Amino acid sequence: MSLLDPAGHVGSLAALSQFRTDFHDCLTGRADALFELTDAVLCTDGPVRTLVGLALAPEHRRGHGALYAGLNRGRIDFERLRRTVAGLPLPRAVDGRLVLAADVSPWLRPDANTSPDRSFCHTYGRGKNEHKMIPGWPYSVIAALEVGRTSWTALLDAVRLEPGADAAAVTTVQVREVVERLMSAGQWKAGDPDILLVLDAGYDVQRLSFLLADLPLELLGRLRSDRVMRRPTPPRVYAPKGGRPPKHGGEFVFGQPDTWGEPDVRTTTETSRYGTAVATAFDRLHPRLTRRWSRPKLRSPEAADRWTWLVIAAHTQLRLVRGLAADLRRPWERPAPPNKLTPARVRRGFRNLRTAVGSPAGAPKPTKAGPGRPPGLKNRRPAAVRDVGRVLKTGEPYSRPAHHKQGTKPRRVSD
């Protein structure tokens, strides 16, 4: 779609205007302040480095006090906003199926000792071969993927994982609700190809596939390189000395190719970009069971939830008009066709498109700044210091082992 296509241009602007109206209706408390904060995110050039800096954008006609009041005390009808986003046109694969991806994105807050409900988040790439646990708010995000090499996704949902939460259980409920909303919106009907759900190595694909077996889903997940799987139970053979028959077959260790054996299926495909691609499949393997953008400095996790959904609404608006934005590229950037612009480039021209659809937010009322705390007066109500929780797959609260406590010796436990 280009600016030379009047019908498509008008249609995209109409879709953007309708979504902006629906989004404003989802803001049930301090709606105008939250809506103009979203416009400031869309129209400000460059990354959002400070939250208060958004109050200087021309699209945010209110003061910085209204900005923080909207995030801290505003209200958003999240369920209505989720249904609105699910009803928008979504990208599909070549065969017409929906491809969803789920992942956990941490909002790191290591120095926010007064912020509640923080958990230890697993982070990568913070040092050479180092994976550190840093306090923050982890969010489980689900998005619809596009085909080909692109940085565009359709964000559908975001849920904050509370300390002690069972990540698999939360993901199961989240995926189930997303699929049900897509079915209610007519995005999937009986007879359509099953929805493909792509998962990273941090998810227990086997458990999720069992919990979501009643939905039209196919799960595709990565497995960690240190996983150990078991082969099917071998046929029962009479043993003269008796004994209990085995419950599992031999081990399949990912890091030891000598334990793999011959694959059940092997395919070879010639690709134009990566050369020869070889895929191998092993049937009936199961896990071995053992015992055992922008991050403003907000204090409240509820305010973090509101900010997260404001960003999702902003990203959705960029997706609706991605074919209409002009390529306002930097002198050192390569030209790109209109349908290949990244979200960052579309955001550069959103300020020009915003004037064509208007804003449902009302004009601010004239007022004056509050008195604030008098200079030299100490804060008599300091914020409480919060402990950091931990998200465990088992759903059990984390407790430090006794032998890790100072002044105690390790104790051996017999099998």
PDB file of N, CA and C in Angstrom, residues 241-277:
ATOM      1  N   LYS A 241      15.121 -64.476  36.426  1.00  0.00           N
ATOM      2  CA  LYS A 241      15.242 -64.078  37.816  1.00  0.00           C
ATOM      3  C   LYS A 241      14.141 -63.124  38.251  1.00  0.00           C
ATOM      4  N   GLY A 242      13.184 -62.810  37.389  1.00  0.00           N
ATOM      5  CA  GLY A 242      12.089 -61.915  37.759  1.00  0.00           C
ATOM      6  C   GLY A 242      12.541 -60.466  37.819  1.00  0.00           C
ATOM      7  N   GLY A 243      11.835 -59.678  38.568  1.00  0.00           N
ATOM      8  CA  GLY A 243      12.143 -58.259  38.686  1.00  0.00           C
ATOM      9  C   GLY A 243      11.106 -57.409  37.973  1.00  0.00           C
ATOM     10  N   ARG A 244      11.057 -56.174  38.341  1.00  0.00           N
ATOM     11  CA  ARG A 244      10.071 -55.256  37.764  1.00  0.00           C
ATOM     12  C   ARG A 244      10.493 -54.853  36.358  1.00  0.00           C
ATOM     13  N   PRO A 245       9.570 -54.844  35.391  1.00  0.00           N
ATOM     14  CA  PRO A 245       9.932 -54.438  34.028  1.00  0.00           C
ATOM     15  C   PRO A 245      10.266 -52.954  33.990  1.00  0.00           C
ATOM     16  N   PRO A 246      11.093 -52.512  33.060  1.00  0.00           N
ATOM     17  CA  PRO A 246      11.472 -51.098  32.994  1.00  0.00           C
ATOM     18  C   PRO A 246      10.292 -50.230  32.573  1.00  0.00           C
ATOM     19  N   LYS A 247      10.265 -49.010  33.116  1.00  0.00           N
ATOM     20  CA  LYS A 247       9.234 -48.041  32.751  1.00  0.00           C
ATOM     21  C   LYS A 247       9.653 -47.144  31.591  1.00  0.00           C
ATOM     22  N   HIS A 248      10.944 -47.031  31.329  1.00  0.00           N
ATOM     23  CA  HIS A 248      11.448 -46.162  30.279  1.00  0.00           C
ATOM     24  C   HIS A 248      12.496 -46.908  29.471  1.00  0.00           C
ATOM     25  N   GLY A 249      12.727 -46.394  28.259  1.00  0.00           N
ATOM     26  CA  GLY A 249      13.775 -46.949  27.430  1.00  0.00           C
ATOM     27  C   GLY A 249      15.115 -46.300  27.727  1.00  0.00           C
ATOM     28  N   GLY A 250      16.034 -46.437  26.806  1.00  0.00           N
ATOM     29  CA  GLY A 250      17.361 -45.878  26.998  1.00  0.00           C
ATOM     30  C   GLY A 250      17.369 -44.358  26.951  1.00  0.00           C
ATOM     31  N   GLU A 251      18.483 -43.786  27.372  1.00  0.00           N
ATOM     32  CA  GLU A 251      18.607 -42.339  27.419  1.00  0.00           C
ATOM     33  C   GLU A 251      18.929 -41.758  26.045  1.00  0.00           C
ATOM     34  N   PHE A 252      18.404 -40.552  25.810  1.00  0.00           N
ATOM     35  CA  PHE A 252      18.716 -39.753  24.630  1.00  0.00           C
ATOM     36  C   PHE A 252      19.254 -38.429  25.151  1.00  0.00           C
ATOM     37  N   VAL A 253      20.573 -38.298  25.168  1.00  0.00           N
ATOM     38  CA  VAL A 253      21.236 -37.130  25.740  1.00  0.00           C
ATOM     39  C   VAL A 253      21.586 -36.174  24.602  1.00  0.00           C
ATOM     40  N   PHE A 254      21.077 -34.941  24.692  1.00  0.00           N
ATOM     41  CA  PHE A 254      21.287 -33.994  23.601  1.00  0.00           C
ATOM     42  C   PHE A 254      22.762 -33.713  23.375  1.00  0.00           C
ATOM     43  N   GLY A 255      23.541 -33.656  24.440  1.00  0.00           N
ATOM     44  CA  GLY A 255      24.949 -33.327  24.308  1.00  0.00           C
ATOM     45  C   GLY A 255      25.841 -34.499  23.973  1.00  0.00           C
ATOM     46  N   GLN A 256      25.271 -35.696  23.774  1.00  0.00           N
ATOM     47  CA  GLN A 256      26.059 -36.889  23.448  1.00  0.00           C
ATOM     48  C   GLN A 256      25.483 -37.557  22.201  1.00  0.00           C
ATOM     49  N   PRO A 257      25.989 -37.219  21.030  1.00  0.00           N
ATOM     50  CA  PRO A 257      25.436 -37.781  19.787  1.00  0.00           C
ATOM     51  C   PRO A 257      25.487 -39.297  19.720  1.00  0.00           C
ATOM     52  N   ASP A 258      26.398 -39.939  20.478  1.00  0.00           N
ATOM     53  CA  ASP A 258      26.480 -41.391  20.419  1.00  0.00           C
ATOM     54  C   ASP A 258      25.266 -42.061  21.035  1.00  0.00           C
ATOM     55  N   THR A 259      24.408 -41.296  21.764  1.00  0.00           N
ATOM     56  CA  THR A 259      23.191 -41.869  22.344  1.00  0.00           C
ATOM     57  C   THR A 259      21.967 -41.668  21.460  1.00  0.00           C
ATOM     58  N   TRP A 260      22.123 -41.025  20.316  1.00  0.00           N
ATOM     59  CA  TRP A 260      20.963 -40.700  19.490  1.00  0.00           C
ATOM     60  C   TRP A 260      20.476 -41.894  18.669  1.00  0.00           C
ATOM     61  N   GLY A 261      21.409 -42.627  18.084  1.00  0.00           N
ATOM     62  CA  GLY A 261      20.996 -43.700  17.184  1.00  0.00           C
ATOM     63  C   GLY A 261      20.537 -43.134  15.850  1.00  0.00           C
ATOM     64  N   GLU A 262      19.869 -43.961  15.067  1.00  0.00           N
ATOM     65  CA  GLU A 262      19.367 -43.548  13.761  1.00  0.00           C
ATOM     66  C   GLU A 262      18.030 -42.821  13.916  1.00  0.00           C
ATOM     67  N   PRO A 263      17.860 -41.687  13.238  1.00  0.00           N
ATOM     68  CA  PRO A 263      16.591 -40.954  13.345  1.00  0.00           C
ATOM     69  C   PRO A 263      15.474 -41.680  12.620  1.00  0.00           C
ATOM     70  N   ASP A 264      14.265 -41.422  13.041  1.00  0.00           N
ATOM     71  CA  ASP A 264      13.099 -42.005  12.371  1.00  0.00           C
ATOM     72  C   ASP A 264      12.799 -41.297  11.051  1.00  0.00           C
ATOM     73  N   VAL A 265      13.095 -40.003  10.982  1.00  0.00           N
ATOM     74  CA  VAL A 265      12.866 -39.236   9.748  1.00  0.00           C
ATOM     75  C   VAL A 265      14.054 -38.304   9.552  1.00  0.00           C
ATOM     76  N   ARG A 266      14.523 -38.218   8.322  1.00  0.00           N
ATOM     77  CA  ARG A 266      15.593 -37.282   7.977  1.00  0.00           C
ATOM     78  C   ARG A 266      15.223 -36.612   6.658  1.00  0.00           C
ATOM     79  N   THR A 267      15.251 -35.276   6.643  1.00  0.00           N
ATOM     80  CA  THR A 267      14.936 -34.529   5.425  1.00  0.00           C
ATOM     81  C   THR A 267      16.088 -33.588   5.092  1.00  0.00           C
ATOM     82  N   THR A 268      16.289 -33.358   3.811  1.00  0.00           N
ATOM     83  CA  THR A 268      17.334 -32.463   3.319  1.00  0.00           C
ATOM     84  C   THR A 268      16.705 -31.456   2.377  1.00  0.00           C
ATOM     85  N   THR A 269      16.948 -30.159   2.641  1.00  0.00           N
ATOM     86  CA  THR A 269      16.367 -29.081   1.843  1.00  0.00           C
ATOM     87  C   THR A 269      17.453 -28.102   1.455  1.00  0.00           C
ATOM     88  N   GLU A 270      17.476 -27.719   0.177  1.00  0.00           N
ATOM     89  CA  GLU A 270      18.412 -26.728  -0.309  1.00  0.00           C
ATOM     90  C   GLU A 270      17.791 -25.333  -0.167  1.00  0.00           C
ATOM     91  N   THR A 271      18.465 -24.447   0.553  1.00  0.00           N
ATOM     92  CA  THR A 271      17.985 -23.080   0.744  1.00  0.00           C
ATOM     93  C   THR A 271      18.891 -22.106   0.005  1.00  0.00           C
ATOM     94  N   SER A 272      18.307 -20.991  -0.423  1.00  0.00           N
ATOM     95  CA  SER A 272      19.077 -20.000  -1.171  1.00  0.00           C
ATOM     96  C   SER A 272      19.974 -19.161  -0.271  1.00  0.00           C
ATOM     97  N   ARG A 273      19.701 -19.131   1.016  1.00  0.00           N
ATOM     98  CA  ARG A 273      20.451 -18.253   1.919  1.00  0.00           C
ATOM     99  C   ARG A 273      21.426 -19.017   2.804  1.00  0.00           C
ATOM    100  N   TYR A 274      21.011 -20.223   3.261  1.00  0.00           N
ATOM    101  CA  TYR A 274      21.822 -20.940   4.240  1.00  0.00           C
ATOM    102  C   TYR A 274      22.411 -22.243   3.700  1.00  0.00           C
ATOM    103  N   GLY A 275      22.245 -22.527   2.427  1.00  0.00           N
ATOM    104  CA  GLY A 275      22.786 -23.756   1.878  1.00  0.00           C
ATOM    105  C   GLY A 275      21.891 -24.944   2.179  1.00  0.00           C
ATOM    106  N   THR A 276      22.512 -26.081   2.474  1.00  0.00           N
ATOM    107  CA  THR A 276      21.770 -27.309   2.730  1.00  0.00           C
ATOM    108  C   THR A 276      21.314 -27.357   4.179  1.00  0.00           C
ATOM    109  N   ALA A 277      20.009 -27.530   4.368  1.00  0.00           N
ATOM    110  CA  ALA A 277      19.425 -27.648   5.707  1.00  0.00           C
ATOM    111  C   ALA A 277      18.973 -29.087   5.922  1.00  0.00           C
TER     112      ALA A 277
END
